[in-house]
mmCIF file of C-alpha atoms in Angstrom:
data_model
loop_
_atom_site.group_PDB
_atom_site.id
_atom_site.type_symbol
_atom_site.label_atom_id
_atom_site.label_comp_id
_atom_site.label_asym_id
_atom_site.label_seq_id
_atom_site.Cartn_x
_atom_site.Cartn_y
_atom_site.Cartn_z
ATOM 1 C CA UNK A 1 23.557 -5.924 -30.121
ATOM 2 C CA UNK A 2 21.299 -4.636 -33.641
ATOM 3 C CA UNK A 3 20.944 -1.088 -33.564
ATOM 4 C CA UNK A 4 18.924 1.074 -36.131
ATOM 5 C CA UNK A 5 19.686 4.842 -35.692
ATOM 6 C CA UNK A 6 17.985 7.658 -36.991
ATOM 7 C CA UNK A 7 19.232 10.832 -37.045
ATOM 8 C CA UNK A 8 16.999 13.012 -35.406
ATOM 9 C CA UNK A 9 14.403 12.271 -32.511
ATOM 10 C CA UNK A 10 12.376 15.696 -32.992
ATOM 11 C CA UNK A 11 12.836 17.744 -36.119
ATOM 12 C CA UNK A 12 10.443 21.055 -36.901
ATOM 13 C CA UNK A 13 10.110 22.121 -40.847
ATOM 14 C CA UNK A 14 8.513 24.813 -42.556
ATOM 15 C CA UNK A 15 6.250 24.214 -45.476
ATOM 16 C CA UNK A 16 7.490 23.758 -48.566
ATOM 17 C CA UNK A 17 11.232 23.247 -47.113
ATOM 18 C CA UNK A 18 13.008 19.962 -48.515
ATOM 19 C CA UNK A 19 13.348 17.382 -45.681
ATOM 20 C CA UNK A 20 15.811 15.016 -45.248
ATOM 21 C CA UNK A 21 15.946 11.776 -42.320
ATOM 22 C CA UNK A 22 18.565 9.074 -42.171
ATOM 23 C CA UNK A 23 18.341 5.772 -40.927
ATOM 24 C CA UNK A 24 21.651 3.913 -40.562
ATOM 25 C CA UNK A 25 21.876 -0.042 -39.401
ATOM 26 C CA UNK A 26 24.909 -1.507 -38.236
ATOM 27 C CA UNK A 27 23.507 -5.255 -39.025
ATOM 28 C CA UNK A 28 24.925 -5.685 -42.585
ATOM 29 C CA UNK A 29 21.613 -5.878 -43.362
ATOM 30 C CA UNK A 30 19.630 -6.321 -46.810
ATOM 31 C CA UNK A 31 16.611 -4.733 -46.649
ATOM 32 C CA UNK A 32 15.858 -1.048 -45.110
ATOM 33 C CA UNK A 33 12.594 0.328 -44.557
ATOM 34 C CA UNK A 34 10.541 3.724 -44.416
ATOM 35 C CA UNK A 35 7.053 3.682 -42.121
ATOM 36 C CA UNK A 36 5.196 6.217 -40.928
ATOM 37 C CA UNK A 37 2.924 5.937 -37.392
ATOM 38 C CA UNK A 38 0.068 7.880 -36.987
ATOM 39 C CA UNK A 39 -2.905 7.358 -34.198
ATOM 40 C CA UNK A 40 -5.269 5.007 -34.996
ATOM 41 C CA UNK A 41 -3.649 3.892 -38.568
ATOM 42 C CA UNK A 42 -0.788 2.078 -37.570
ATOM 43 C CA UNK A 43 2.507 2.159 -39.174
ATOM 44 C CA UNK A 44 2.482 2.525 -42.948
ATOM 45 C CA UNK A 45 5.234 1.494 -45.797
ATOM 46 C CA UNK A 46 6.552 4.530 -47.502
ATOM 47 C CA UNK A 47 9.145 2.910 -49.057
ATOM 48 C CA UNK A 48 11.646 -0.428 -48.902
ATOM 49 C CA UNK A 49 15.156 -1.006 -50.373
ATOM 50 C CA UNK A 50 16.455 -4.813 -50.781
ATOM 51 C CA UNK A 51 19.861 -3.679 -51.858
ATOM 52 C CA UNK A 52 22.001 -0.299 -52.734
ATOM 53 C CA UNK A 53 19.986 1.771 -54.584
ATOM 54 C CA UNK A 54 17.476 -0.803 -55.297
ATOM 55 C CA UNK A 55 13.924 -0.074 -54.125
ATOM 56 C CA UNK A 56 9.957 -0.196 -53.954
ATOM 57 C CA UNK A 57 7.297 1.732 -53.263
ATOM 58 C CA UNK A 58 5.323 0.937 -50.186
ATOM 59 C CA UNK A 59 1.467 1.778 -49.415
ATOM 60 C CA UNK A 60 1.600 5.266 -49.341
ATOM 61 C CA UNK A 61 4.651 6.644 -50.998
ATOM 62 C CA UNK A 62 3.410 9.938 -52.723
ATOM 63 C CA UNK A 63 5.277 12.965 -51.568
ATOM 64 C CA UNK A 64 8.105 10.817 -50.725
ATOM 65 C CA UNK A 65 11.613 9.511 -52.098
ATOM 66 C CA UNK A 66 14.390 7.667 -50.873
ATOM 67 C CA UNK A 67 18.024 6.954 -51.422
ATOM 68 C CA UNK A 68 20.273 4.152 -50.707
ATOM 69 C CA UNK A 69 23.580 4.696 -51.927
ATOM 70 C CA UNK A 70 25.076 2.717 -48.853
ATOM 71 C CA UNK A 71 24.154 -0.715 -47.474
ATOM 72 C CA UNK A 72 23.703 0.813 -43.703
ATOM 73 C CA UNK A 73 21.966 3.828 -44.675
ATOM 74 C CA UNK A 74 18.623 4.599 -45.832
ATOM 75 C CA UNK A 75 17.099 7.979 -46.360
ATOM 76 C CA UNK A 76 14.067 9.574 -46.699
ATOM 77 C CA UNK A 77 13.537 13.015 -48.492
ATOM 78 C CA UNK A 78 10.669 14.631 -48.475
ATOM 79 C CA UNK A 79 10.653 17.363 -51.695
ATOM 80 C CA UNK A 80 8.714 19.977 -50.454
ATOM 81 C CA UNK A 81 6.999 19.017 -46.870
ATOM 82 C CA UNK A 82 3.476 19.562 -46.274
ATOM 83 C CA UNK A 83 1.528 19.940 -42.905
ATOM 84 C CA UNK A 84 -0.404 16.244 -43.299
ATOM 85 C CA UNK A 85 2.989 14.753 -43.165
ATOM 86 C CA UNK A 86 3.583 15.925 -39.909
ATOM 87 C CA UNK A 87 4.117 12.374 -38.159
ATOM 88 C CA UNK A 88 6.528 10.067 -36.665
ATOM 89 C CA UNK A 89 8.706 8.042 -38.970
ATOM 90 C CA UNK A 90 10.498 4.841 -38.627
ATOM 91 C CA UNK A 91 13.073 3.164 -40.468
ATOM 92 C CA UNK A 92 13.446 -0.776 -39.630
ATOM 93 C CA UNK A 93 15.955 -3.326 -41.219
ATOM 94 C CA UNK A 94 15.991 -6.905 -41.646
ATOM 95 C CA UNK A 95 18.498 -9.227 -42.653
ATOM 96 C CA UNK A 96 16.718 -11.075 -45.876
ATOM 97 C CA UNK A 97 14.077 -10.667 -48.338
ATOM 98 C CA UNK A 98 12.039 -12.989 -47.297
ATOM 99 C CA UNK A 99 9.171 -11.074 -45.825
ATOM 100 C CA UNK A 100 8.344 -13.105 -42.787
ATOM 101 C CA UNK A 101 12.026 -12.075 -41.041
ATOM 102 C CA UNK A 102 12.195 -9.979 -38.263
ATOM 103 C CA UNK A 103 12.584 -6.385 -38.679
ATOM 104 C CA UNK A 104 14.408 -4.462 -36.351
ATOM 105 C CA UNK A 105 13.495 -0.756 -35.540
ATOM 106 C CA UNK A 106 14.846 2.520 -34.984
ATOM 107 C CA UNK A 107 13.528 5.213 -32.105
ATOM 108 C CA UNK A 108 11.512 7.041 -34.666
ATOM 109 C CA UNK A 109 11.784 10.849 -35.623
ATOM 110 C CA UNK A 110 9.024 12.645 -34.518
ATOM 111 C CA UNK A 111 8.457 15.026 -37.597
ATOM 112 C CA UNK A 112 6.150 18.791 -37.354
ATOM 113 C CA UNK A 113 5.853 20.894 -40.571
ATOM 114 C CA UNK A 114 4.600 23.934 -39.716
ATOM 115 C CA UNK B 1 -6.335 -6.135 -49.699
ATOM 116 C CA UNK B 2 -5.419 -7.178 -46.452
ATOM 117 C CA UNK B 3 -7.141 -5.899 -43.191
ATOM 118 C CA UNK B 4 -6.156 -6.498 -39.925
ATOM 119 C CA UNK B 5 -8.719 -5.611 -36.778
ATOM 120 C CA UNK B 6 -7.584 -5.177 -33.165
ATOM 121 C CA UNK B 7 -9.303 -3.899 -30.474
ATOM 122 C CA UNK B 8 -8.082 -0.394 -29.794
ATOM 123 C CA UNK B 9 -7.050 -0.646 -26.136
ATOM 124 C CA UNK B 10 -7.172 -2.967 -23.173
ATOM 125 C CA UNK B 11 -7.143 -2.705 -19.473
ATOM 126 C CA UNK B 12 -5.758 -5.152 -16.938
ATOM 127 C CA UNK B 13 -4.034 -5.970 -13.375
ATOM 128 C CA UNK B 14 -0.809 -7.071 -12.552
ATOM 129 C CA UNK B 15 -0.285 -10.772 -12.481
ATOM 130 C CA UNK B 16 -3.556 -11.201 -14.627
ATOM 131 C CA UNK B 17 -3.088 -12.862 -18.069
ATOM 132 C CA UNK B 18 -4.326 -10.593 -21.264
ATOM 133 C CA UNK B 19 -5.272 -12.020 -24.328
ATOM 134 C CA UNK B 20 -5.554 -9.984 -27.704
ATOM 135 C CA UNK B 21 -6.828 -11.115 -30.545
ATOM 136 C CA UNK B 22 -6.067 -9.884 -34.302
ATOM 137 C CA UNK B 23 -8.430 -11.014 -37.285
ATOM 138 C CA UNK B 24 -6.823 -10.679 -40.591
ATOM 139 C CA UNK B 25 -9.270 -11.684 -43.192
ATOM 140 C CA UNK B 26 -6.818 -11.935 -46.360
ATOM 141 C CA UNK B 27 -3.989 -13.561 -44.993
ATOM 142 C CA UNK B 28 -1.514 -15.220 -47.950
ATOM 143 C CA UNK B 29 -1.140 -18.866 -47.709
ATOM 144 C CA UNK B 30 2.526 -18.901 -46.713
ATOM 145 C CA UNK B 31 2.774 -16.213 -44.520
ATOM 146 C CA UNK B 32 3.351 -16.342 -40.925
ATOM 147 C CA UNK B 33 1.383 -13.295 -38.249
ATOM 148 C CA UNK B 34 4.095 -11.796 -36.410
ATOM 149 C CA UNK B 35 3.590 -9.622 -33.251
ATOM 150 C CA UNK B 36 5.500 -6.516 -32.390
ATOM 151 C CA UNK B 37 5.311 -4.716 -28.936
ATOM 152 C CA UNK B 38 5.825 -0.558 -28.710
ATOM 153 C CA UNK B 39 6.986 1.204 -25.912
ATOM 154 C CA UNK B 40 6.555 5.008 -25.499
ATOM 155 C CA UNK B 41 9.451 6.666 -27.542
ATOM 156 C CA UNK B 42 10.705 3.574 -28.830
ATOM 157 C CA UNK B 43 10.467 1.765 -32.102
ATOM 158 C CA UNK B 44 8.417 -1.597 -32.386
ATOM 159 C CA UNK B 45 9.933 -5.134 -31.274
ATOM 160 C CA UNK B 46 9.318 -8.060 -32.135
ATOM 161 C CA UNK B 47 7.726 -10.481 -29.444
ATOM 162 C CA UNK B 48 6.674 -13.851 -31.421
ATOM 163 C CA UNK B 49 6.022 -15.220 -34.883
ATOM 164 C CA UNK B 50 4.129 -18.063 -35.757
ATOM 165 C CA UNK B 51 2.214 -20.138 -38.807
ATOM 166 C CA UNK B 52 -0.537 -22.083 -36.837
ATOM 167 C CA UNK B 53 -1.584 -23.824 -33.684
ATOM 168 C CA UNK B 54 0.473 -22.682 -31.136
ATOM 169 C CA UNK B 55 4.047 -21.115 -30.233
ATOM 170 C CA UNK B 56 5.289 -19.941 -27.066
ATOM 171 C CA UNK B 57 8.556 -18.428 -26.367
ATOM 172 C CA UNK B 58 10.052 -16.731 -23.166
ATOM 173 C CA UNK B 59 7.715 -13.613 -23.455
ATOM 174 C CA UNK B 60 4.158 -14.942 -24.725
ATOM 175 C CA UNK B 61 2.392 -17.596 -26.709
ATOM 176 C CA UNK B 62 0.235 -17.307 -29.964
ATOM 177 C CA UNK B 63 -2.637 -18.926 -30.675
ATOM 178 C CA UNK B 64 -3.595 -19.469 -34.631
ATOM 179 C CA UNK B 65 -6.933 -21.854 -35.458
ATOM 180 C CA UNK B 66 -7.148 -23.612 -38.223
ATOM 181 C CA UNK B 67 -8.402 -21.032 -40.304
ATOM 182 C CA UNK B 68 -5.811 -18.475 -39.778
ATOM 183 C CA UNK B 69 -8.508 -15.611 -40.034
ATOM 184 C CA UNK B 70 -7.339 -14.331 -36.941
ATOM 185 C CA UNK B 71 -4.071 -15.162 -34.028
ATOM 186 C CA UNK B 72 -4.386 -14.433 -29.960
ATOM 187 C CA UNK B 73 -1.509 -13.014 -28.470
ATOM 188 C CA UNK B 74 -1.423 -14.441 -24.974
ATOM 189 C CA UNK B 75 0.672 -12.528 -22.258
ATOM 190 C CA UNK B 76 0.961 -14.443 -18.667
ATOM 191 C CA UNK B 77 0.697 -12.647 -15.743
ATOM 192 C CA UNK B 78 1.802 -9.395 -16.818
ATOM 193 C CA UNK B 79 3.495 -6.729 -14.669
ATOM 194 C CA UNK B 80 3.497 -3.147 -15.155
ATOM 195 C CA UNK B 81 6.167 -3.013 -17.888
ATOM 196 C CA UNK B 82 4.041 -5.140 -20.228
ATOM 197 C CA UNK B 83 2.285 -1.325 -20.538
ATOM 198 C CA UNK B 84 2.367 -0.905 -24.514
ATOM 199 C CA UNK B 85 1.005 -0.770 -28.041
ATOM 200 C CA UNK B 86 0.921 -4.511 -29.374
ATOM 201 C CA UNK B 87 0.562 -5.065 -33.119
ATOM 202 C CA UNK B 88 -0.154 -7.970 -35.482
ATOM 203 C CA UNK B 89 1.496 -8.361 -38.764
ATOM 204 C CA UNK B 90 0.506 -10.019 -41.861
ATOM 205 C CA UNK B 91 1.291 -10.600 -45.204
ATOM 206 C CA UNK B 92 -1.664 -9.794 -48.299
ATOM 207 C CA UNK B 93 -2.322 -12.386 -50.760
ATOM 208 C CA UNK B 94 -1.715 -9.929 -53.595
ATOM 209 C CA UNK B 95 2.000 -10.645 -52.550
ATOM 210 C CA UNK B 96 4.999 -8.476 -52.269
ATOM 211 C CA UNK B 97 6.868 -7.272 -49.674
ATOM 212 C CA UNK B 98 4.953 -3.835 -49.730
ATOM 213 C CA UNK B 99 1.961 -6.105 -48.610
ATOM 214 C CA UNK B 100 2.973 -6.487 -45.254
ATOM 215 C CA UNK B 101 0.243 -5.076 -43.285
ATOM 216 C CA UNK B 102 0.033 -3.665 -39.685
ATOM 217 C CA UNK B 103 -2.608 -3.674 -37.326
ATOM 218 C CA UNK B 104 -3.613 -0.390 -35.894
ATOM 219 C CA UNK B 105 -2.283 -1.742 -32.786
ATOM 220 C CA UNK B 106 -3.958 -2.608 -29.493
ATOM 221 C CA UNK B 107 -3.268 -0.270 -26.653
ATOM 222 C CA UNK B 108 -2.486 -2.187 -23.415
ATOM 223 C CA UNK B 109 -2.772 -0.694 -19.691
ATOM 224 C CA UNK B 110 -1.235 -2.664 -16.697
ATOM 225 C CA UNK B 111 -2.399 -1.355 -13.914
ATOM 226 C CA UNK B 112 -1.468 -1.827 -10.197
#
């Protein structure tokens, strides 16, 4: 069975505090992605990796980087959170480039920065 | 850019079917519409994926007309645990993977 894991369901930051969330896939999969969910805007591409420490900004990737230094495992770092990035972020994977395959999703980590 | 429009949220009965459409005015030429299906506290799934006219698997059918502005996600008889956040995905003609664009999603209620 696919699984994408994240490492934290709820997490609470402070502003200004460096952030870190993992995503790990146990697929052998190529491509790993970053998206963020927030009411009424759907989810959002941070970022995408096609390979180890290959990757490409998504739609709204200010305030954001990532680092794949693994084939399972993705993460997301955010330098110095802010409160509007207070939102629920989900990593998916899919097994080739080609942009029409099926990505599979993790649980999300619900994210606060106070 | 690519925009997708769904209506926000839908009501229905059990056993009813529910239809929800998804326009997507900029769609690229190859791309298929995929539709994903989110339950509370739970990443998206994927339900079906299709190019045009019509697919059906196990779960739902999609409708695509010759145009491709737009795809109908077509769920028979649904129960209560068809409750969830549907959403259509496209690709933008400016190409790219970081063109792949969600819907907002469409916020289904089964009721009893």
């Amino acid at each position: 069975d696919v699984k994408v894991t994240q490492s934290s369901r709820y997490l609470v930051k402070r502003t200004g505090e460096k952030v870190f969330l993992e995503c790990v896939q146990d697929m052998d999969h190529e491509n790993m992605f970053w998206y963020r969910q927030d009411p009424g805007l759907g989810l959002r591409l941070i970022y995408f990796s096609y390979d180890v420490k290959m990757k490409e900004k998504g739609d709204i990737p200010e305030g954001y980087s990532v680092s794949r230094e693994k084939k399972e495992r993705f993460s997301l770092i955010l330098e110095s959170a802010s409160t509007n990035q207070t939102s629920m972020y989900l990593c998916a994977s899919s097994p080739f480039l080609d942009r029409d395959n099926e990505q599979f999703f993790g649980p999300g980590t619900r994210l606060t920065v106070l | 850019l690519a925009k997708t429009t769904q209506p926000i949220s839908m009501d229905s009965y059990e056993g009813q079917e529910v239809n929800i459409t998804c326009s997507h005015n900029n769609i690229a030429t190859n791309d298929y519409i995929t539709w994903y299906q989110q339950f509370p506290s739970q990443g998206p799934r994927f339900i079906i994926q299709g190019y045009k006219t019509k697919v059906t698997n196990e779960v739902a059918s999609l409708f695509i007309p010759a145009d491709r502005k737009s795809s109908t996600l077509s769920l028979p008889r649904v129960s209560l645990s068809d409750t969830a956040v549907y959403y259509c995905l496209v690709g933008d003609q400016s190409g790219g993977y970081n063109k792949l664009i969600f819907g907002a999603g469409t916020r289904l209620a089964v009721h009893p």
